[in-house]
Amino acid sequence: MIFENMGFYFREALLSFRRSALMSIATILSTTTILIIVGMFLLISLNSNLFLENLESQLEIIVYLKDNISKVELNTLEGNFNSIGEIKEAKFVSKEEAYQRLSKDLGEQKDILSAIEVNPLPASFEIQVKDPKMIEQIANQIAKFEKVEEVEYGRETAERLLNFT
């Protein structure tokens, strides 16, 4: 019974399509076009959201340390960072590692560094936060710690990104 009704509906649809072929083609084309446009907007929306989430996850705070810091003070400072609940990870970067990274980033132009006799780069911490919206408050809190020379987190970029999301 159901299949008989289905056959009837298909026959009627084909007859209707033959009677007004131009209108049927126009309807099919407009529906297809609308579905393609909606699909493209969904795809763009999903990709832009994923892109923004990826950018948010890459926000980090760089904490430059004073030169005269001892191992004990370094461990204390790292403990202070880890005691802040909103910090996901605090990675120490020594002066030597910072120099090697700069050398690698310069690529073929790393010869400029040979003119420098003493490593001018400070030791630092690279800090990942759990909630990017808290980055400014965390940076301000870290800036108050002893032996912290400077705190950098790309304030303007972070604010624009967080306002956009």
Backbone as a printed PyTorch tensor [residue, N CA C, xyz], in Angstrom:
tensor([[[  0.8180,  -1.1900,   0.0000],
         [  0.0000,   0.0000,   0.0000],
         [  0.8660,   1.2600,   0.0000]],

        [[  1.8870,   1.2670,   0.8760],
         [  2.7500,   2.4360,   0.9510],
         [  3.5100,   2.6030,  -0.3580]],

        [[  3.9840,   1.4850,  -0.9140],
         [  4.7490,   1.5730,  -2.1520],
         [  3.8700,   2.0040,  -3.3170]],

        [[  2.6030,   1.6220,  -3.2890],
         [  1.6880,   2.0680,  -4.3430],
         [  1.5110,   3.5750,  -4.2800]],

        [[  1.3710,   4.1230,  -3.0850],
         [  1.2510,   5.5750,  -2.9220],
         [  2.5250,   6.2790,  -3.3640]],

        [[  3.6800,   5.6920,  -3.0370],
         [  4.9480,   6.2840,  -3.4410],
         [  5.0510,   6.3270,  -4.9600]],

        [[  4.6520,   5.2680,  -5.6080],
         [  4.6750,   5.2340,  -7.0700],
         [  3.7710,   6.3120,  -7.6470]],

        [[  2.6020,   6.4870,  -7.0570],
         [  1.6680,   7.5170,  -7.5160],
         [  2.3030,   8.9040,  -7.3940]],

        [[  2.9430,   9.1510,  -6.2710],
         [  3.5580,  10.4660,  -6.0490],
         [  4.7010,  10.7210,  -7.0270]],

        [[  5.5030,   9.7090,  -7.2960],
         [  6.5880,   9.8830,  -8.2590],
         [  6.0540,  10.1340,  -9.6660]],

        [[  5.0040,   9.3910, -10.0560],
         [  4.4050,   9.6070, -11.3840],
         [  3.8620,  11.0260, -11.4930]],

        [[  3.1790,  11.4870, -10.4650],
         [  2.6280,  12.8470, -10.4770],
         [  3.7340,  13.8930, -10.5320]],

        [[  4.8230,  13.6300,  -9.8160],
         [  5.9440,  14.5670,  -9.8260],
         [  6.5600,  14.6500, -11.2170]],

        [[  6.7320,  13.5060, -11.8800],
         [  7.2880,  13.5070, -13.2350],
         [  6.3570,  14.1960, -14.2230]],

        [[  5.0540,  13.9420, -14.0970],
         [  4.0940,  14.6180, -14.9730],
         [  4.1310,  16.1240, -14.7540]],

        [[  4.1880,  16.5370, -13.5150],
         [  4.2430,  17.9630, -13.1990],
         [  5.5360,  18.5760, -13.7310]],

        [[  6.6270,  17.8260, -13.6340],
         [  7.9100,  18.3060, -14.1370],
         [  7.8520,  18.4980, -15.6490]],

        [[  7.1920,  17.5710, -16.3650],
         [  7.0720,  17.6750, -17.8260],
         [  6.1820,  18.8470, -18.2230]],

        [[  5.1100,  19.0520, -17.4670],
         [  4.1730,  20.1310, -17.8130],
         [  4.8230,  21.5040, -17.6650]],

        [[  5.5770,  21.6870, -16.5940],
         [  6.1980,  23.0020, -16.3880],
         [  7.6910,  22.8150, -16.1060]],

        [[  8.4090,  22.3900, -17.1280],
         [  9.8300,  22.0660, -16.9970],
         [ 10.6550,  23.2920, -16.6110]],

        [[ 10.3620,  24.4360, -17.1900],
         [ 11.1350,  25.6460, -16.9210],
         [ 11.0240,  26.0570, -15.4510]],

        [[  9.8210,  26.0290, -14.9120],
         [  9.6220,  26.3900, -13.5050],
         [ 10.2690,  25.3560, -12.5800]],

        [[ 10.2130,  24.0990, -12.9480],
         [ 10.8260,  23.0520, -12.1270],
         [ 12.3400,  23.2150, -12.0840]],

        [[ 12.9340,  23.4930, -13.2390],
         [ 14.3840,  23.7000, -13.3000],
         [ 14.7740,  24.9350, -12.4990]],

        [[ 13.9920,  26.0140, -12.6230],
         [ 14.2730,  27.2390, -11.8670],
         [ 14.1920,  26.9830, -10.3620]],

        [[ 13.2140,  26.2100,  -9.9390],
         [ 13.0580,  25.8840,  -8.5180],
         [ 14.2320,  25.0560,  -8.0170]],

        [[ 14.6220,  24.0560,  -8.7990],
         [ 15.7440,  23.1990,  -8.4080],
         [ 17.0350,  24.0100,  -8.3340]],

        [[ 17.2660,  24.8740,  -9.3280],
         [ 18.4830,  25.6900,  -9.3360],
         [ 18.5110,  26.6780,  -8.1710]],

        [[ 17.3860,  27.3240,  -7.8940],
         [ 17.3790,  28.2920,  -6.7910],
         [ 17.5570,  27.5920,  -5.4420]],

        [[ 16.9480,  26.4390,  -5.2630],
         [ 17.1090,  25.6850,  -4.0160],
         [ 18.5560,  25.2240,  -3.8550]],

        [[ 19.1480,  24.7240,  -4.9360],
         [ 20.5400,  24.2810,  -4.8970],
         [ 21.4650,  25.4470,  -4.5700]],

        [[ 21.2230,  26.5930,  -5.2030],
         [ 22.0470,  27.7750,  -4.9580],
         [ 21.9570,  28.2110,  -3.4980]],

        [[ 20.7610,  28.2380,  -2.9600],
         [ 20.5770,  28.6400,  -1.5630],
         [ 21.2750,  27.6610,  -0.6250]],

        [[ 21.1560,  26.3680,  -0.8980],
         [ 21.8190,  25.3750,  -0.0520],
         [ 23.3410,  25.5030,  -0.1150]],

        [[ 23.8660,  25.7930,  -1.2950],
         [ 25.3130,  25.9870,  -1.4330],
         [ 25.7610,  27.2160,  -0.6530]],

        [[ 25.0160,  28.3130,  -0.7570],
         [ 25.3700,  29.5420,  -0.0420],
         [ 25.3120,  29.3270,   1.4690]],

        [[ 24.2570,  28.6920,   1.9500],
         [ 24.1390,  28.4140,   3.3880],
         [ 25.2740,  27.5040,   3.8480]],

        [[ 25.5950,  26.4980,   3.0550],
         [ 26.7020,  25.5980,   3.3890],
         [ 28.0330,  26.3280,   3.4610]],

        [[ 28.2590,  27.2520,   2.5250],
         [ 29.5000,  28.0250,   2.5320],
         [ 29.5810,  28.9030,   3.7810]],

        [[ 28.4710,  29.5580,   4.1370],
         [ 28.4760,  30.3890,   5.3390],
         [ 28.7310,  29.5540,   6.5930]],

        [[ 28.1430,  28.3730,   6.6630],
         [ 28.3940,  27.4940,   7.8070],
         [ 29.8600,  27.0730,   7.8590]],

        [[ 30.4130,  26.7330,   6.7090],
         [ 31.8100,  26.3240,   6.6390],
         [ 32.7390,  27.4620,   7.0600]],

        [[ 32.4810,  28.6580,   6.5560],
         [ 33.2920,  29.8220,   6.9210],
         [ 33.1630,  30.1170,   8.4090]],

        [[ 31.9490,  30.0400,   8.9270],
         [ 31.7190,  30.3100,  10.3480],
         [ 32.4540,  29.3070,  11.2330]],

        [[ 32.3440,  28.0330,  10.9150],
         [ 33.0240,  27.0080,  11.7130],
         [ 34.5410,  27.1610,  11.6480]],

        [[ 35.0590,  27.4090,  10.4520],
         [ 36.5090,  27.5640,  10.3050],
         [ 37.0190,  28.7960,  11.0340]],

        [[ 36.2820,  29.9010,  10.9650],
         [ 36.7360,  31.1070,  11.6590],
         [ 36.6820,  30.9100,  13.1680]],

        [[ 35.6720,  30.2020,  13.6720],
         [ 35.6150,  29.9220,  15.1110],
         [ 36.7870,  29.0480,  15.5490]],

        [[ 37.1050,  28.0280,  14.7620],
         [ 38.2520,  27.1690,  15.0860],
         [ 39.5620,  27.9520,  15.0350]],

        [[ 39.6790,  28.8360,  14.0520],
         [ 40.8710,  29.6660,  13.9170],
         [ 41.0360,  30.5730,  15.1370]],

        [[ 39.9370,  31.2120,  15.5590],
         [ 40.0020,  32.1030,  16.7180],
         [ 40.3080,  31.3360,  18.0030]],

        [[ 39.7360,  30.1540,  18.1500],
         [ 40.0340,  29.3290,  19.3240],
         [ 41.5070,  28.9290,  19.3320]],

        [[ 42.0440,  28.6280,  18.1580],
         [ 43.4550,  28.2790,  18.0470],
         [ 44.3340,  29.4700,  18.4340]],

        [[ 43.9670,  30.6620,  17.9590],
         [ 44.7310,  31.8540,  18.3200],
         [ 44.6660,  32.1150,  19.8190]],

        [[ 43.4860,  31.9420,  20.3930],
         [ 43.3280,  32.1420,  21.8380],
         [ 44.2200,  31.1900,  22.6200]],

        [[ 44.2930,  29.9460,  22.1750],
         [ 45.0990,  28.9610,  22.9020],
         [ 46.5930,  29.2590,  22.7880]],

        [[ 46.9900,  30.0500,  21.7990],
         [ 48.4000,  30.3810,  21.6250],
         [ 48.8130,  31.6400,  22.3820]],

        [[ 47.8490,  32.3330,  22.9950],
         [ 48.2000,  33.5100,  23.7830],
         [ 49.0610,  33.0750,  24.9600]],

        [[ 50.1540,  33.7870,  25.1730],
         [ 51.0220,  33.4410,  26.2860],
         [ 51.6320,  34.6990,  26.8780]],

        [[ 52.0870,  34.5510,  28.0890],
         [ 52.7490,  35.6390,  28.8010],
         [ 54.2380,  35.3070,  28.8330]],

        [[ 55.0660,  36.2810,  28.4610],
         [ 56.5150,  36.1180,  28.5600],
         [ 56.9710,  36.9590,  29.7530]],

        [[ 57.6120,  36.3080,  30.7040],
         [ 58.0910,  36.9840,  31.9100],
         [ 59.6150,  37.0350,  31.8380]],

        [[ 60.1540,  38.2460,  31.6260],
         [ 61.6060,  38.4210,  31.5740],
         [ 62.1230,  38.6340,  32.9920]],

        [[ 63.1960,  37.9220,  33.3240],
         [ 63.7380,  37.9480,  34.6810],
         [ 64.9530,  38.8580,  34.7690]],

        [[ 65.2090,  39.3460,  35.9740],
         [ 66.4080,  40.1500,  36.2130],
         [ 67.6310,  39.2410,  36.1050]],

        [[ 68.7710,  39.8200,  35.7510],
         [ 69.9780,  39.0270,  35.5010],
         [ 70.5460,  38.3560,  36.7430]],

        [[ 70.4020,  38.9630,  37.8820],
         [ 71.0650,  38.4540,  39.0860],
         [ 70.1720,  37.5040,  39.8870]],

        [[ 69.5170,  36.5770,  39.2200],
         [ 68.5990,  35.6610,  39.9100],
         [ 69.3100,  34.3410,  40.2140]],

        [[ 69.1580,  33.8690,  41.4450],
         [ 69.7950,  32.6090,  41.8510],
         [ 68.8500,  31.4430,  41.5740]],

        [[ 69.3910,  30.2300,  41.6990],
         [ 68.5770,  29.0200,  41.4820],
         [ 67.4340,  28.9440,  42.4900]],

        [[ 67.7070,  29.3070,  43.7340],
         [ 66.6830,  29.2600,  44.7810],
         [ 65.5590,  30.2400,  44.4490]],

        [[ 65.9400,  31.4580,  44.0460],
         [ 64.9330,  32.4650,  43.6820],
         [ 64.1460,  32.0280,  42.4500]],

        [[ 64.8430,  31.3670,  41.5380],
         [ 64.1940,  30.8600,  40.3280],
         [ 63.1480,  29.8080,  40.6790]],

        [[ 63.5080,  28.8860,  41.5580],
         [ 62.5580,  27.8510,  41.9870],
         [ 61.3870,  28.4510,  42.7540]],

        [[ 61.6670,  29.4510,  43.5890],
         [ 60.5990,  30.1300,  44.3320],
         [ 59.6440,  30.8180,  43.3700]],

        [[ 60.2120,  31.4860,  42.3840],
         [ 59.3940,  32.1910,  41.3930],
         [ 58.5360,  31.2110,  40.6050]],

        [[ 59.1200,  30.0890,  40.2120],
         [ 58.3510,  29.0750,  39.4840],
         [ 57.2260,  28.5210,  40.3610]],

        [[ 57.5070,  28.3350,  41.6400],
         [ 56.4700,  27.9000,  42.5740],
         [ 55.3520,  28.9240,  42.6940]],

        [[ 55.7270,  30.2080,  42.6990],
         [ 54.7110,  31.2720,  42.7370],
         [ 53.8300,  31.2330,  41.4940]],

        [[ 54.4440,  31.0010,  40.3410],
         [ 53.6640,  30.9180,  39.0970],
         [ 52.6880,  29.7480,  39.1600]],

        [[ 53.1890,  28.6080,  39.6120],
         [ 52.3470,  27.4100,  39.6610],
         [ 51.2470,  27.5090,  40.7070]],

        [[ 51.4180,  28.4130,  41.6790],
         [ 50.3770,  28.5790,  42.7000],
         [ 49.2020,  29.4110,  42.1830]],

        [[ 49.4040,  30.1110,  41.0790],
         [ 48.3020,  30.8710,  40.4760],
         [ 47.4190,  29.8680,  39.7390]],

        [[ 46.1830,  29.7830,  40.1370],
         [ 45.2790,  28.7560,  39.6180],
         [ 45.0080,  28.8300,  38.1290]],

        [[ 45.0990,  30.0040,  37.5440],
         [ 44.7540,  30.1710,  36.1330],
         [ 45.9170,  29.8760,  35.1840]],

        [[ 47.0730,  29.5180,  35.7280],
         [ 48.2310,  29.2100,  34.8800],
         [ 48.2370,  27.7220,  34.5570]],

        [[ 48.2490,  27.4370,  33.2550],
         [ 48.2660,  26.0490,  32.7990],
         [ 49.6820,  25.4750,  32.8420]],

        [[ 50.6530,  26.2900,  32.3740],
         [ 52.0310,  25.8030,  32.2900],
         [ 52.9870,  26.9840,  32.3550]],

        [[ 54.0950,  26.8030,  33.0690],
         [ 55.1510,  27.8130,  33.1300],
         [ 56.4550,  27.1320,  32.7280]],

        [[ 57.0020,  27.5390,  31.5730],
         [ 58.2210,  26.8990,  31.0520],
         [ 59.3800,  27.8860,  31.1470]],

        [[ 60.4560,  27.4570,  31.7800],
         [ 61.6420,  28.2940,  31.9320],
         [ 62.4740,  28.2590,  30.6580]],

        [[ 62.9440,  29.4410,  30.2300],
         [ 63.8300,  29.5600,  29.0670],
         [ 65.0970,  30.2610,  29.5460]],

        [[ 66.2060,  29.5390,  29.5250],
         [ 67.4770,  30.1130,  29.9850],
         [ 67.9960,  31.1230,  28.9690]],

        [[ 69.0030,  31.8860,  29.4030],
         [ 69.6170,  32.8650,  28.4970],
         [ 70.2020,  32.1620,  27.2720]],

        [[ 70.8200,  31.0060,  27.5000],
         [ 71.4500,  30.2700,  26.4060],
         [ 70.4060,  29.7540,  25.4160]],

        [[ 69.3150,  29.2300,  25.9540],
         [ 68.2460,  28.7350,  25.0750],
         [ 67.6260,  29.8810,  24.2760]],

        [[ 67.4570,  31.0370,  24.9000],
         [ 66.9130,  32.2040,  24.1980],
         [ 67.8510,  32.6210,  23.0680]],

        [[ 69.1600,  32.5690,  23.3350],
         [ 70.1520,  32.9080,  22.3160],
         [ 70.0940,  31.9220,  21.1490]],

        [[ 69.9820,  30.6310,  21.4610],
         [ 69.8920,  29.6110,  20.4060],
         [ 68.6230,  29.7900,  19.5740]],

        [[ 67.5160,  30.1060,  20.2280],
         [ 66.2640,  30.3400,  19.4950],
         [ 66.3910,  31.5390,  18.5600]],

        [[ 67.0040,  32.6170,  19.0660],
         [ 67.1890,  33.8050,  18.2350],
         [ 68.0750,  33.4820,  17.0460]],

        [[ 69.1310,  32.7420,  17.2820],
         [ 70.0380,  32.3410,  16.2080],
         [ 69.2970,  31.5250,  15.1510]],

        [[ 68.4620,  30.6050,  15.6070],
         [ 67.6830,  29.7760,  14.6820],
         [ 66.6580,  30.6190,  13.9140]],

        [[ 66.0050,  31.5560,  14.6090],
         [ 65.0070,  32.4130,  13.9640],
         [ 65.6300,  33.3390,  12.9210]],

        [[ 66.8520,  33.7630,  13.1640],
         [ 67.5200,  34.6490,  12.2100],
         [ 67.9430,  33.9160,  10.9430]],

        [[ 68.1060,  32.6050,  11.0350],
         [ 68.4500,  31.8100,   9.8530],
         [ 69.7940,  32.2030,   9.2810]],

        [[ 69.7820,  32.6110,   8.0170],
         [ 71.0250,  32.9680,   7.3300],
         [ 71.6310,  34.2560,   7.8680]],

        [[ 70.8500,  35.0490,   8.5630],
         [ 71.3430,  36.3230,   9.0870],
         [ 71.9100,  36.1920,  10.5010]],

        [[ 72.1150,  34.9710,  10.9560],
         [ 72.6010,  34.7700,  12.3240],
         [ 74.0330,  35.2560,  12.5200]],

        [[ 74.7000,  35.6240,  11.4380],
         [ 76.0680,  36.1390,  11.5460],
         [ 76.1170,  37.4500,  12.3230]],

        [[ 75.0070,  38.1600,  12.3790],
         [ 74.9750,  39.4260,  13.1190],
         [ 75.2780,  39.1710,  14.5930]],

        [[ 74.9000,  38.0050,  15.0810],
         [ 75.1080,  37.6900,  16.4920],
         [ 76.5800,  37.5020,  16.8370]],

        [[ 77.4060,  37.2220,  15.8370],
         [ 78.8350,  37.0300,  16.1090],
         [ 79.4930,  38.3330,  16.5610]],

        [[ 78.8800,  39.4650,  16.2460],
         [ 79.4130,  40.7590,  16.6680],
         [ 79.1670,  41.0060,  18.1570]],

        [[ 78.2450,  40.2600,  18.7340],
         [ 77.9140,  40.4300,  20.1520],
         [ 78.7330,  39.4320,  20.9640]],

        [[ 79.5220,  39.9440,  21.9020],
         [ 80.3880,  39.0710,  22.6960],
         [ 79.6610,  38.4620,  23.8900]],

        [[ 78.7550,  39.2210,  24.4960],
         [ 78.0380,  38.7560,  25.6840],
         [ 76.5660,  38.5910,  25.3160]],

        [[ 75.9740,  37.5130,  25.7690],
         [ 74.5600,  37.2460,  25.4920],
         [ 73.6920,  38.3110,  26.1730]],

        [[ 73.0100,  39.1610,  25.3970],
         [ 72.2040,  40.2310,  25.9960],
         [ 70.7770,  39.7960,  26.3560]],

        [[ 70.4170,  38.5840,  25.9860],
         [ 69.0390,  38.1340,  26.2010],
         [ 68.8280,  37.6900,  27.6440]],

        [[ 67.7000,  38.0590,  28.2330],
         [ 67.4390,  37.6520,  29.6160],
         [ 66.8200,  36.2570,  29.6820]],

        [[ 66.9480,  35.6410,  30.8370],
         [ 66.2130,  34.4000,  31.0860],
         [ 64.7420,  34.7780,  31.2170]],

        [[ 63.8700,  33.8220,  30.9270],
         [ 62.4450,  34.1540,  30.9570],
         [ 61.6130,  32.9150,  31.2490]],

        [[ 60.3410,  33.1640,  31.4760],
         [ 59.3470,  32.1020,  31.5910],
         [ 58.3130,  32.3300,  30.5070]],

        [[ 57.8980,  31.2570,  29.8440],
         [ 56.7810,  31.3100,  28.8970],
         [ 55.5930,  30.6870,  29.6140]],

        [[ 54.5580,  31.4780,  29.8130],
         [ 53.4290,  31.0360,  30.6270],
         [ 52.1780,  30.9080,  29.7690]],

        [[ 51.5820,  29.7230,  29.8120],
         [ 50.3020,  29.4620,  29.1510],
         [ 49.2100,  29.5970,  30.2070]],

        [[ 48.1260,  30.2790,  29.8510],
         [ 47.0190,  30.4580,  30.7950],
         [ 45.8520,  29.5620,  30.4090]],

        [[ 45.0500,  29.2030,  31.4030],
         [ 43.8850,  28.3520,  31.1490],
         [ 42.7820,  29.1290,  30.4490]],

        [[ 42.5320,  30.3450,  30.9080],
         [ 41.4670,  31.1760,  30.3470],
         [ 42.0900,  32.4360,  29.7560]],

        [[ 42.1120,  32.5690,  28.4260],
         [ 42.7260,  33.7360,  27.7960],
         [ 42.1230,  35.0720,  28.2400]],

        [[ 40.9010,  35.0550,  28.7130],
         [ 40.2620,  36.2930,  29.1550],
         [ 40.8870,  36.8250,  30.4500]],

        [[ 41.6210,  35.9740,  31.1440],
         [ 42.2640,  36.3530,  32.4090],
         [ 43.7210,  36.7750,  32.2200]],

        [[ 44.1780,  36.8670,  30.9840],
         [ 45.6040,  37.0830,  30.7210],
         [ 46.1110,  38.4050,  31.3010]],

        [[ 45.3130,  39.4620,  31.2130],
         [ 45.7670,  40.7610,  31.7250],
         [ 45.8980,  40.7390,  33.2500]],

        [[ 44.9140,  40.1620,  33.9370],
         [ 44.9780,  40.0980,  35.3980],
         [ 46.1710,  39.2600,  35.8610]],

        [[ 46.4070,  38.1510,  35.1710],
         [ 47.5360,  37.2870,  35.5380],
         [ 48.8550,  38.0120,  35.2880]],

        [[ 48.9600,  38.7080,  34.1590],
         [ 50.1870,  39.4470,  33.8370],
         [ 50.4490,  40.5310,  34.8820]],

        [[ 49.4050,  41.2330,  35.3020],
         [ 49.5700,  42.2690,  36.3290],
         [ 50.0050,  41.6650,  37.6620]],

        [[ 49.4690,  40.5130,  37.9870],
         [ 49.8350,  39.8310,  39.2320],
         [ 51.2950,  39.3780,  39.1840]],

        [[ 51.7190,  38.8510,  38.0450],
         [ 53.0950,  38.3650,  37.8920],
         [ 54.0860,  39.5240,  37.9230]],

        [[ 53.7040,  40.6660,  37.3760],
         [ 54.6020,  41.8230,  37.3210],
         [ 54.9990,  42.2940,  38.7200]],

        [[ 54.2050,  41.9700,  39.7220],
         [ 54.4870,  42.3970,  41.1010],
         [ 55.5080,  41.5000,  41.7960]],

        [[ 55.8090,  40.3330,  41.2200],
         [ 56.7620,  39.4200,  41.8490],
         [ 58.1660,  40.0070,  41.8160]],

        [[ 58.9320,  39.6760,  42.8680],
         [ 60.3140,  40.1100,  42.9290],
         [ 61.1220,  39.3460,  41.8730]],

        [[ 62.1340,  39.9710,  41.3570],
         [ 63.0340,  39.4140,  40.3350],
         [ 62.4070,  39.3430,  38.9370]],

        [[ 61.2320,  39.9240,  38.7680],
         [ 60.6130,  40.0090,  37.4420],
         [ 60.9760,  41.3710,  36.8660]],

        [[ 61.6380,  41.3590,  35.7320],
         [ 62.0600,  42.5990,  35.0750],
         [ 60.9130,  43.2010,  34.2700]],

        [[ 60.2770,  42.3520,  33.4510],
         [ 59.2220,  42.8470,  32.5510],
         [ 58.2720,  41.7000,  32.2190]],

        [[ 57.0100,  42.0610,  32.0170],
         [ 55.9930,  41.0820,  31.6270],
         [ 55.4100,  41.5390,  30.3000]],

        [[ 55.3960,  40.6230,  29.3390],
         [ 54.8990,  40.9580,  28.0030],
         [ 53.8840,  39.9060,  27.5710]],

        [[ 52.7520,  40.3760,  27.0730],
         [ 51.7550,  39.4210,  26.5900],
         [ 51.0380,  39.9130,  25.3400]],

        [[ 51.5690,  40.9180,  24.6890],
         [ 50.9280,  41.4400,  23.4860],
         [ 49.5650,  42.0260,  23.8090]],

        [[ 49.5510,  42.9860,  24.6950],
         [ 48.3030,  43.5230,  25.2510],
         [ 47.2980,  43.9270,  24.1820]],

        [[ 47.7270,  44.7430,  23.2250],
         [ 46.7980,  45.2440,  22.2030],
         [ 46.2360,  44.1070,  21.3620]],

        [[ 47.1160,  43.1950,  20.9610],
         [ 46.6760,  42.0580,  20.1500],
         [ 45.7190,  41.1760,  20.9370]],

        [[ 46.0560,  40.9080,  22.1820],
         [ 45.1980,  40.0620,  23.0200],
         [ 43.8360,  40.7110,  23.2280]],

        [[ 43.8230,  42.0250,  23.4810],
         [ 42.5430,  42.7170,  23.6920],
         [ 41.6830,  42.6740,  22.4310]],

        [[ 42.2960,  42.9340,  21.2770],
         [ 41.5300,  42.8960,  20.0220],
         [ 40.9750,  41.5070,  19.7620]],

        [[ 41.7960,  40.5030,  19.9760],
         [ 41.3700,  39.1230,  19.7440],
         [ 40.2390,  38.7350,  20.6850]],

        [[ 40.3750,  39.0600,  21.9590],
         [ 39.3540,  38.6840,  22.9350],
         [ 38.0660,  39.4790,  22.7470]],

        [[ 38.1750,  40.7220,  22.2710],
         [ 36.9620,  41.4970,  21.9730],
         [ 36.2480,  40.9480,  20.7480]],

        [[ 37.0120,  40.3800,  19.8250],
         [ 36.4320,  39.8400,  18.5930],
         [ 35.6940,  38.5380,  18.8360]],

        [[ 36.1920,  37.7400,  19.7980],
         [ 35.5800,  36.4260,  20.0420],
         [ 34.4120,  36.5050,  20.9800]]])
